[in-house]
Amino acid sequence: MKETDNYSNLAPLYDKLMENVDYESWADYIDEIIQEHHPEAEKVLELACGTGSVAISLEELGYYEITAGDLSPHMIEVAKEKASKVDSAVQFKTLDFLNINIEDEFDVIFSVFDSVNYLQTESEVKIMLDECRKLLKEDGLLIFDFSTPLNSMEAVDHLNNEEAEVKSLRFFRTSEYDAINKIHTNTFEIEQLSEDKKEIISSFKEVHKQRIYSLEEMLSILKQTPYHLVAKYGDFDLIDADENSARITLVLKCQKHL
């Protein structure tokens, strides 16, 4: 079975994979954080936007100018198609948050659904933070969430052996968490089926590895950067996060010109 780049073959299946995620509520949560800490914000950049559901929902609120990027051109293609169906004004671009090639400045940059966990090392996290610093306006906010060991330990059982089908595509997922090295691996076996779904025309495999960070580890990384912590929220609420939070959202500011 041929192994392919992350989201190259999974992109058409992604919305099925995430069908239980309430993207509108997630967009409302990001909006709540922005209104709490930077209510004057207008220009917003989402990184690792996937198929664009959060960006589109956030833009529908009517007071943000949104650019959204993802490393996968296949995901961006799906996002653009989705946006065109609802006349969304979100500008979608292929962007790597380790090298954000865009000439603009933003009031807010955000990334959700543990995309930062795809950064495997402390060094990569610091590169991402510095790339965002270059694009933030003075007093701009950087907002991102990350998955903690608790989240992986709770999620691995229900993610393992998941399968679904969309049109002529079918996937099967296995999920395992290495608690010693803090690596969560999701492996997707994807099959392209014939029109009558009786034959497998081709098959692919995508291996998604995420480095799982504790709150202590992430705060230690931040201390090595120009950022200062504005807030740390746990599990989709404006309540202070701690080591018992499964998912943590950080709100940061930095001195831009350091």
PDB file of C-alpha atoms in Angstrom:
ATOM      1  CA  MET A   1       0.000   0.000   0.000  1.00  0.00           C
ATOM      2  CA  LYS A   2       1.468   3.324  -1.085  1.00  0.00           C
ATOM      3  CA  GLU A   3       2.110   5.863   1.684  1.00  0.00           C
ATOM      4  CA  THR A   4       1.217   9.423   0.684  1.00  0.00           C
ATOM      5  CA  ASP A   5       1.537  12.914   2.172  1.00  0.00           C
ATOM      6  CA  ASN A   6      -0.821  13.863   4.981  1.00  0.00           C
ATOM      7  CA  TYR A   7      -4.243  14.942   3.700  1.00  0.00           C
ATOM      8  CA  SER A   8      -3.393  14.304   0.048  1.00  0.00           C
ATOM      9  CA  ASN A   9      -5.935  11.473  -0.181  1.00  0.00           C
ATOM     10  CA  LEU A  10      -7.764  12.127   3.073  1.00  0.00           C
ATOM     11  CA  ALA A  11      -8.957  15.610   2.015  1.00  0.00           C
ATOM     12  CA  PRO A  12     -12.198  14.442   0.305  1.00  0.00           C
ATOM     13  CA  LEU A  13     -12.978  12.337   3.389  1.00  0.00           C
ATOM     14  CA  TYR A  14     -12.026  14.931   5.979  1.00  0.00           C
ATOM     15  CA  ASP A  15     -15.472  16.413   6.569  1.00  0.00           C
ATOM     16  CA  LYS A  16     -16.890  12.918   7.060  1.00  0.00           C
ATOM     17  CA  LEU A  17     -14.080  12.187   9.489  1.00  0.00           C
ATOM     18  CA  MET A  18     -14.940  15.355  11.428  1.00  0.00           C
ATOM     19  CA  GLU A  19     -18.725  15.224  11.092  1.00  0.00           C
ATOM     20  CA  ASN A  20     -19.249  15.226  14.862  1.00  0.00           C
ATOM     21  CA  VAL A  21     -17.286  18.463  15.320  1.00  0.00           C
ATOM     22  CA  ASP A  22     -19.445  21.547  15.911  1.00  0.00           C
ATOM     23  CA  TYR A  23     -17.470  24.059  13.848  1.00  0.00           C
ATOM     24  CA  GLU A  24     -19.925  26.902  14.423  1.00  0.00           C
ATOM     25  CA  SER A  25     -19.479  26.567  18.184  1.00  0.00           C
ATOM     26  CA  TRP A  26     -15.719  26.435  17.706  1.00  0.00           C
ATOM     27  CA  ALA A  27     -15.865  29.650  15.658  1.00  0.00           C
ATOM     28  CA  ASP A  28     -18.020  31.231  18.372  1.00  0.00           C
ATOM     29  CA  TYR A  29     -15.399  30.224  20.942  1.00  0.00           C
ATOM     30  CA  ILE A  30     -12.602  31.894  18.964  1.00  0.00           C
ATOM     31  CA  ASP A  31     -14.806  34.964  18.561  1.00  0.00           C
ATOM     32  CA  GLU A  32     -15.455  35.006  22.317  1.00  0.00           C
ATOM     33  CA  ILE A  33     -11.711  34.970  22.995  1.00  0.00           C
ATOM     34  CA  ILE A  34     -11.073  37.748  20.473  1.00  0.00           C
ATOM     35  CA  GLN A  35     -13.858  39.910  21.901  1.00  0.00           C
ATOM     36  CA  GLU A  36     -12.519  39.335  25.410  1.00  0.00           C
ATOM     37  CA  HIS A  37      -8.930  40.314  24.613  1.00  0.00           C
ATOM     38  CA  HIS A  38      -8.911  42.346  21.374  1.00  0.00           C
ATOM     39  CA  PRO A  39     -12.436  43.557  20.500  1.00  0.00           C
ATOM     40  CA  GLU A  40     -11.097  46.033  17.907  1.00  0.00           C
ATOM     41  CA  ALA A  41      -9.642  43.195  15.813  1.00  0.00           C
ATOM     42  CA  GLU A  42     -10.642  43.056  12.158  1.00  0.00           C
ATOM     43  CA  LYS A  43      -7.970  41.251  10.132  1.00  0.00           C
ATOM     44  CA  VAL A  44      -7.654  37.584  11.062  1.00  0.00           C
ATOM     45  CA  LEU A  45      -5.439  34.759   9.807  1.00  0.00           C
ATOM     46  CA  GLU A  46      -6.208  31.105  10.460  1.00  0.00           C
ATOM     47  CA  LEU A  47      -3.345  28.634  10.101  1.00  0.00           C
ATOM     48  CA  ALA A  48      -3.844  24.915   9.415  1.00  0.00           C
ATOM     49  CA  CYS A  49      -7.436  25.697   8.445  1.00  0.00           C
ATOM     50  CA  GLY A  50      -8.233  22.269   7.009  1.00  0.00           C
ATOM     51  CA  THR A  51     -11.298  22.414   4.777  1.00  0.00           C
ATOM     52  CA  GLY A  52     -12.178  25.879   6.035  1.00  0.00           C
ATOM     53  CA  SER A  53     -15.214  25.241   8.233  1.00  0.00           C
ATOM     54  CA  VAL A  54     -14.108  27.400  11.179  1.00  0.00           C
ATOM     55  CA  ALA A  55     -12.922  30.274   8.970  1.00  0.00           C
ATOM     56  CA  ILE A  56     -16.180  30.293   7.003  1.00  0.00           C
ATOM     57  CA  SER A  57     -18.277  30.220  10.188  1.00  0.00           C
ATOM     58  CA  LEU A  58     -16.205  33.015  11.735  1.00  0.00           C
ATOM     59  CA  GLU A  59     -16.505  35.164   8.602  1.00  0.00           C
ATOM     60  CA  GLU A  60     -20.290  34.732   8.677  1.00  0.00           C
ATOM     61  CA  LEU A  61     -20.358  36.759  11.908  1.00  0.00           C
ATOM     62  CA  GLY A  62     -19.843  39.750   9.637  1.00  0.00           C
ATOM     63  CA  TYR A  63     -17.065  41.737  11.280  1.00  0.00           C
ATOM     64  CA  TYR A  64     -13.813  39.966  10.410  1.00  0.00           C
ATOM     65  CA  GLU A  65     -11.712  40.015   7.242  1.00  0.00           C
ATOM     66  CA  ILE A  66     -10.314  36.492   7.169  1.00  0.00           C
ATOM     67  CA  THR A  67      -7.433  34.812   5.397  1.00  0.00           C
ATOM     68  CA  ALA A  68      -7.019  31.083   5.987  1.00  0.00           C
ATOM     69  CA  GLY A  69      -4.174  28.794   5.027  1.00  0.00           C
ATOM     70  CA  ASP A  70      -3.242  25.140   5.142  1.00  0.00           C
ATOM     71  CA  LEU A  71      -0.125  23.220   4.139  1.00  0.00           C
ATOM     72  CA  SER A  72      -2.176  20.798   2.045  1.00  0.00           C
ATOM     73  CA  PRO A  73      -3.270  22.141  -1.363  1.00  0.00           C
ATOM     74  CA  HIS A  74      -5.844  19.343  -1.430  1.00  0.00           C
ATOM     75  CA  MET A  75      -7.497  20.667   1.740  1.00  0.00           C
ATOM     76  CA  ILE A  76      -7.429  24.217   0.352  1.00  0.00           C
ATOM     77  CA  GLU A  77      -9.128  23.009  -2.822  1.00  0.00           C
ATOM     78  CA  VAL A  78     -11.973  21.538  -0.747  1.00  0.00           C
ATOM     79  CA  ALA A  79     -12.142  24.735   1.342  1.00  0.00           C
ATOM     80  CA  LYS A  80     -12.450  26.936  -1.747  1.00  0.00           C
ATOM     81  CA  GLU A  81     -15.240  24.764  -3.133  1.00  0.00           C
ATOM     82  CA  LYS A  82     -17.062  24.932   0.188  1.00  0.00           C
ATOM     83  CA  ALA A  83     -16.642  28.722   0.394  1.00  0.00           C
ATOM     84  CA  SER A  84     -17.955  29.253  -3.130  1.00  0.00           C
ATOM     85  CA  LYS A  85     -21.176  27.422  -2.277  1.00  0.00           C
ATOM     86  CA  VAL A  86     -21.993  29.887   0.521  1.00  0.00           C
ATOM     87  CA  ASP A  87     -20.497  33.025  -1.084  1.00  0.00           C
ATOM     88  CA  SER A  88     -17.905  33.288   1.672  1.00  0.00           C
ATOM     89  CA  ALA A  89     -15.324  36.070   1.393  1.00  0.00           C
ATOM     90  CA  VAL A  90     -12.588  34.068   3.167  1.00  0.00           C
ATOM     91  CA  GLN A  91      -9.328  34.134   1.203  1.00  0.00           C
ATOM     92  CA  PHE A  92      -7.855  30.624   1.166  1.00  0.00           C
ATOM     93  CA  LYS A  93      -4.149  30.064   0.515  1.00  0.00           C
ATOM     94  CA  THR A  94      -1.647  27.222   0.712  1.00  0.00           C
ATOM     95  CA  LEU A  95       0.551  28.156   3.689  1.00  0.00           C
ATOM     96  CA  ASP A  96       3.151  26.383   5.800  1.00  0.00           C
ATOM     97  CA  PHE A  97       3.180  27.699   9.353  1.00  0.00           C
ATOM     98  CA  LEU A  98       6.895  26.965   9.571  1.00  0.00           C
ATOM     99  CA  ASN A  99       7.401  29.366   6.657  1.00  0.00           C
ATOM    100  CA  ILE A 100       4.363  31.610   6.304  1.00  0.00           C
ATOM    101  CA  ASN A 101       4.815  33.147   2.888  1.00  0.00           C
ATOM    102  CA  ILE A 102       2.370  36.037   3.009  1.00  0.00           C
ATOM    103  CA  GLU A 103       2.931  39.787   2.936  1.00  0.00           C
ATOM    104  CA  ASP A 104       0.368  41.199   5.317  1.00  0.00           C
ATOM    105  CA  GLU A 105      -0.220  41.939   8.983  1.00  0.00           C
ATOM    106  CA  PHE A 106      -3.043  40.699  11.167  1.00  0.00           C
ATOM    107  CA  ASP A 107      -4.796  41.651  14.378  1.00  0.00           C
ATOM    108  CA  VAL A 108      -5.286  37.979  15.237  1.00  0.00           C
ATOM    109  CA  ILE A 109      -3.665  34.742  14.137  1.00  0.00           C
ATOM    110  CA  PHE A 110      -5.227  31.502  15.314  1.00  0.00           C
ATOM    111  CA  SER A 111      -4.961  27.754  14.831  1.00  0.00           C
ATOM    112  CA  VAL A 112      -7.321  25.142  16.241  1.00  0.00           C
ATOM    113  CA  PHE A 113      -7.953  21.424  16.556  1.00  0.00           C
ATOM    114  CA  ASP A 114      -4.459  20.603  17.838  1.00  0.00           C
ATOM    115  CA  SER A 115      -2.727  21.461  14.571  1.00  0.00           C
ATOM    116  CA  VAL A 116       0.261  22.670  16.596  1.00  0.00           C
ATOM    117  CA  ASN A 117       0.687  19.081  17.803  1.00  0.00           C
ATOM    118  CA  TYR A 118       1.904  18.217  14.301  1.00  0.00           C
ATOM    119  CA  LEU A 119       5.055  20.139  15.235  1.00  0.00           C
ATOM    120  CA  GLN A 120       7.305  17.362  16.474  1.00  0.00           C
ATOM    121  CA  THR A 121       9.957  19.344  18.338  1.00  0.00           C
ATOM    122  CA  GLU A 122      10.372  22.327  20.617  1.00  0.00           C
ATOM    123  CA  SER A 123      12.419  23.945  17.854  1.00  0.00           C
ATOM    124  CA  GLU A 124       9.538  23.687  15.375  1.00  0.00           C
ATOM    125  CA  VAL A 125       7.117  25.231  17.857  1.00  0.00           C
ATOM    126  CA  LYS A 126       9.493  28.172  18.321  1.00  0.00           C
ATOM    127  CA  ILE A 127       9.822  28.593  14.542  1.00  0.00           C
ATOM    128  CA  MET A 128       6.028  28.709  14.229  1.00  0.00           C
ATOM    129  CA  LEU A 129       5.805  31.280  17.019  1.00  0.00           C
ATOM    130  CA  ASP A 130       8.422  33.459  15.346  1.00  0.00           C
ATOM    131  CA  GLU A 131       6.714  33.221  11.958  1.00  0.00           C
ATOM    132  CA  CYS A 132       3.481  34.418  13.568  1.00  0.00           C
ATOM    133  CA  ARG A 133       5.282  37.231  15.394  1.00  0.00           C
ATOM    134  CA  LYS A 134       6.411  38.666  12.060  1.00  0.00           C
ATOM    135  CA  LEU A 135       2.804  38.883  10.844  1.00  0.00           C
ATOM    136  CA  LEU A 136       1.098  40.239  13.957  1.00  0.00           C
ATOM    137  CA  LYS A 137       0.256  43.901  14.299  1.00  0.00           C
ATOM    138  CA  GLU A 138       1.218  45.683  17.496  1.00  0.00           C
ATOM    139  CA  ASP A 139      -1.001  44.341  20.307  1.00  0.00           C
ATOM    140  CA  GLY A 140      -2.051  41.480  18.036  1.00  0.00           C
ATOM    141  CA  LEU A 141      -3.127  38.140  19.462  1.00  0.00           C
ATOM    142  CA  LEU A 142      -1.876  34.653  18.715  1.00  0.00           C
ATOM    143  CA  ILE A 143      -4.411  31.991  19.707  1.00  0.00           C
ATOM    144  CA  PHE A 144      -3.788  28.269  19.388  1.00  0.00           C
ATOM    145  CA  ASP A 145      -4.865  25.089  21.080  1.00  0.00           C
ATOM    146  CA  PHE A 146      -2.984  21.883  21.715  1.00  0.00           C
ATOM    147  CA  SER A 147      -3.861  18.388  22.795  1.00  0.00           C
ATOM    148  CA  THR A 148      -2.494  17.160  26.118  1.00  0.00           C
ATOM    149  CA  PRO A 149      -1.602  13.620  27.244  1.00  0.00           C
ATOM    150  CA  LEU A 150      -4.980  13.379  28.977  1.00  0.00           C
ATOM    151  CA  ASN A 151      -6.773  14.030  25.688  1.00  0.00           C
ATOM    152  CA  SER A 152      -4.823  11.317  23.876  1.00  0.00           C
ATOM    153  CA  MET A 153      -5.398   8.791  26.633  1.00  0.00           C
ATOM    154  CA  GLU A 154      -9.136   9.521  26.591  1.00  0.00           C
ATOM    155  CA  ALA A 155      -9.490   9.620  22.787  1.00  0.00           C
ATOM    156  CA  VAL A 156      -7.360   6.736  21.571  1.00  0.00           C
ATOM    157  CA  ASP A 157      -9.926   3.991  22.220  1.00  0.00           C
ATOM    158  CA  HIS A 158     -12.817   5.589  20.342  1.00  0.00           C
ATOM    159  CA  LEU A 159     -10.566   6.708  17.466  1.00  0.00           C
ATOM    160  CA  ASN A 160      -9.077   3.252  16.990  1.00  0.00           C
ATOM    161  CA  ASN A 161     -10.712   1.001  14.371  1.00  0.00           C
ATOM    162  CA  GLU A 162     -12.869   3.817  13.002  1.00  0.00           C
ATOM    163  CA  GLU A 163     -14.124   3.440   9.445  1.00  0.00           C
ATOM    164  CA  ALA A 164     -16.332   5.429   7.084  1.00  0.00           C
ATOM    165  CA  GLU A 165     -17.231   5.798   3.424  1.00  0.00           C
ATOM    166  CA  VAL A 166     -17.878   8.843   1.224  1.00  0.00           C
ATOM    167  CA  LYS A 167     -18.981   8.279  -2.375  1.00  0.00           C
ATOM    168  CA  SER A 168     -16.283   6.069  -3.903  1.00  0.00           C
ATOM    169  CA  LEU A 169     -13.777   6.481  -1.069  1.00  0.00           C
ATOM    170  CA  ARG A 170     -13.474   4.416   2.097  1.00  0.00           C
ATOM    171  CA  PHE A 171     -11.103   4.764   5.026  1.00  0.00           C
ATOM    172  CA  PHE A 172     -10.109   2.732   8.046  1.00  0.00           C
ATOM    173  CA  ARG A 173      -8.263   4.327  10.951  1.00  0.00           C
ATOM    174  CA  THR A 174      -6.047   2.849  13.633  1.00  0.00           C
ATOM    175  CA  SER A 175      -4.967   5.028  16.539  1.00  0.00           C
ATOM    176  CA  GLU A 176      -2.308   4.500  19.181  1.00  0.00           C
ATOM    177  CA  TYR A 177      -0.684   6.667  21.821  1.00  0.00           C
ATOM    178  CA  ASP A 178       2.915   6.180  22.935  1.00  0.00           C
ATOM    179  CA  ALA A 179       2.774   7.683  26.429  1.00  0.00           C
ATOM    180  CA  ILE A 180       6.525   7.377  27.000  1.00  0.00           C
ATOM    181  CA  ASN A 181       7.530   9.402  23.933  1.00  0.00           C
ATOM    182  CA  LYS A 182       4.242  11.361  23.869  1.00  0.00           C
ATOM    183  CA  ILE A 183       3.532  10.547  20.231  1.00  0.00           C
ATOM    184  CA  HIS A 184      -0.033   9.977  19.043  1.00  0.00           C
ATOM    185  CA  THR A 185      -0.182   8.144  15.711  1.00  0.00           C
ATOM    186  CA  ASN A 186      -3.269   7.909  13.512  1.00  0.00           C
ATOM    187  CA  THR A 187      -2.898   5.686  10.461  1.00  0.00           C
ATOM    188  CA  PHE A 188      -5.484   5.942   7.696  1.00  0.00           C
ATOM    189  CA  GLU A 189      -5.863   3.245   5.053  1.00  0.00           C
ATOM    190  CA  ILE A 190      -7.806   4.782   2.167  1.00  0.00           C
ATOM    191  CA  GLU A 191      -9.396   2.845  -0.675  1.00  0.00           C
ATOM    192  CA  GLN A 192     -10.648   4.147  -4.015  1.00  0.00           C
ATOM    193  CA  LEU A 193     -13.632   1.980  -4.972  1.00  0.00           C
ATOM    194  CA  SER A 194     -15.217   1.196  -8.303  1.00  0.00           C
ATOM    195  CA  GLU A 195     -18.529   2.851  -9.131  1.00  0.00           C
ATOM    196  CA  ASP A 196     -20.459  -0.202  -7.939  1.00  0.00           C
ATOM    197  CA  LYS A 197     -18.157  -0.366  -4.869  1.00  0.00           C
ATOM    198  CA  LYS A 198     -17.372  -4.016  -5.514  1.00  0.00           C
ATOM    199  CA  GLU A 199     -13.728  -3.524  -6.444  1.00  0.00           C
ATOM    200  CA  ILE A 200     -10.804  -1.651  -4.922  1.00  0.00           C
ATOM    201  CA  ILE A 201      -9.201   0.407  -7.687  1.00  0.00           C
ATOM    202  CA  SER A 202      -6.333   1.767  -5.606  1.00  0.00           C
ATOM    203  CA  SER A 203      -5.311   2.067  -1.988  1.00  0.00           C
ATOM    204  CA  PHE A 204      -3.218   4.528  -0.012  1.00  0.00           C
ATOM    205  CA  LYS A 205      -1.959   5.011   3.499  1.00  0.00           C
ATOM    206  CA  GLU A 206      -1.438   8.226   5.457  1.00  0.00           C
ATOM    207  CA  VAL A 207       0.408   8.202   8.779  1.00  0.00           C
ATOM    208  CA  HIS A 208      -0.324  11.212  10.984  1.00  0.00           C
ATOM    209  CA  LYS A 209       1.996  11.701  13.953  1.00  0.00           C
ATOM    210  CA  GLN A 210       1.388  14.309  16.625  1.00  0.00           C
ATOM    211  CA  ARG A 211       3.680  15.281  19.467  1.00  0.00           C
ATOM    212  CA  ILE A 212       1.550  15.615  22.586  1.00  0.00           C
ATOM    213  CA  TYR A 213       2.576  18.468  24.901  1.00  0.00           C
ATOM    214  CA  SER A 214       1.771  19.005  28.546  1.00  0.00           C
ATOM    215  CA  LEU A 215       0.883  22.480  29.768  1.00  0.00           C
ATOM    216  CA  GLU A 216       4.199  22.645  31.614  1.00  0.00           C
ATOM    217  CA  GLU A 217       6.134  21.807  28.445  1.00  0.00           C
ATOM    218  CA  MET A 218       4.325  24.389  26.334  1.00  0.00           C
ATOM    219  CA  LEU A 219       4.745  27.141  28.925  1.00  0.00           C
ATOM    220  CA  SER A 220       8.449  26.292  29.130  1.00  0.00           C
ATOM    221  CA  ILE A 221       8.755  26.807  25.365  1.00  0.00           C
ATOM    222  CA  LEU A 222       6.944  30.149  25.573  1.00  0.00           C
ATOM    223  CA  LYS A 223       9.413  31.402  28.185  1.00  0.00           C
ATOM    224  CA  GLN A 224      12.121  31.141  25.519  1.00  0.00           C
ATOM    225  CA  THR A 225      10.273  33.525  23.172  1.00  0.00           C
ATOM    226  CA  PRO A 226       9.215  37.216  23.144  1.00  0.00           C
ATOM    227  CA  TYR A 227       5.616  36.209  23.837  1.00  0.00           C
ATOM    228  CA  HIS A 228       3.799  36.702  27.090  1.00  0.00           C
ATOM    229  CA  LEU A 229       0.818  34.683  28.191  1.00  0.00           C
ATOM    230  CA  VAL A 230      -2.480  36.569  28.192  1.00  0.00           C
ATOM    231  CA  ALA A 231      -4.669  33.594  29.092  1.00  0.00           C
ATOM    232  CA  LYS A 232      -4.793  29.806  29.082  1.00  0.00           C
ATOM    233  CA  TYR A 233      -8.218  28.279  28.695  1.00  0.00           C
ATOM    234  CA  GLY A 234      -9.294  24.688  29.134  1.00  0.00           C
ATOM    235  CA  ASP A 235     -11.798  22.652  27.171  1.00  0.00           C
ATOM    236  CA  PHE A 236     -13.773  25.305  25.253  1.00  0.00           C
ATOM    237  CA  ASP A 237     -14.488  27.644  28.128  1.00  0.00           C
ATOM    238  CA  LEU A 238     -12.983  30.879  29.406  1.00  0.00           C
ATOM    239  CA  ILE A 239     -11.839  29.090  32.540  1.00  0.00           C
ATOM    240  CA  ASP A 240      -8.178  28.867  33.488  1.00  0.00           C
ATOM    241  CA  ALA A 241      -6.567  25.665  32.194  1.00  0.00           C
ATOM    242  CA  ASP A 242      -4.431  23.346  34.284  1.00  0.00           C
ATOM    243  CA  GLU A 243      -2.656  20.001  33.887  1.00  0.00           C
ATOM    244  CA  ASN A 244      -6.041  18.248  34.074  1.00  0.00           C
ATOM    245  CA  SER A 245      -7.323  19.974  30.926  1.00  0.00           C
ATOM    246  CA  ALA A 246      -7.628  17.688  27.897  1.00  0.00           C
ATOM    247  CA  ARG A 247      -7.323  20.509  25.364  1.00  0.00           C
ATOM    248  CA  ILE A 248      -5.737  23.864  26.171  1.00  0.00           C
ATOM    249  CA  THR A 249      -6.098  27.121  24.260  1.00  0.00           C
ATOM    250  CA  LEU A 250      -3.355  29.704  24.737  1.00  0.00           C
ATOM    251  CA  VAL A 251      -3.803  33.420  24.107  1.00  0.00           C
ATOM    252  CA  LEU A 252      -0.506  35.232  23.541  1.00  0.00           C
ATOM    253  CA  LYS A 253       0.889  38.667  22.782  1.00  0.00           C
ATOM    254  CA  CYS A 254       4.453  39.590  21.947  1.00  0.00           C
ATOM    255  CA  GLN A 255       6.760  42.532  21.431  1.00  0.00           C
ATOM    256  CA  LYS A 256       6.760  42.467  17.658  1.00  0.00           C
ATOM    257  CA  HIS A 257      10.082  44.122  16.917  1.00  0.00           C
ATOM    258  CA  LEU A 258      12.342  42.171  19.262  1.00  0.00           C
TER     259      LEU A 258
END
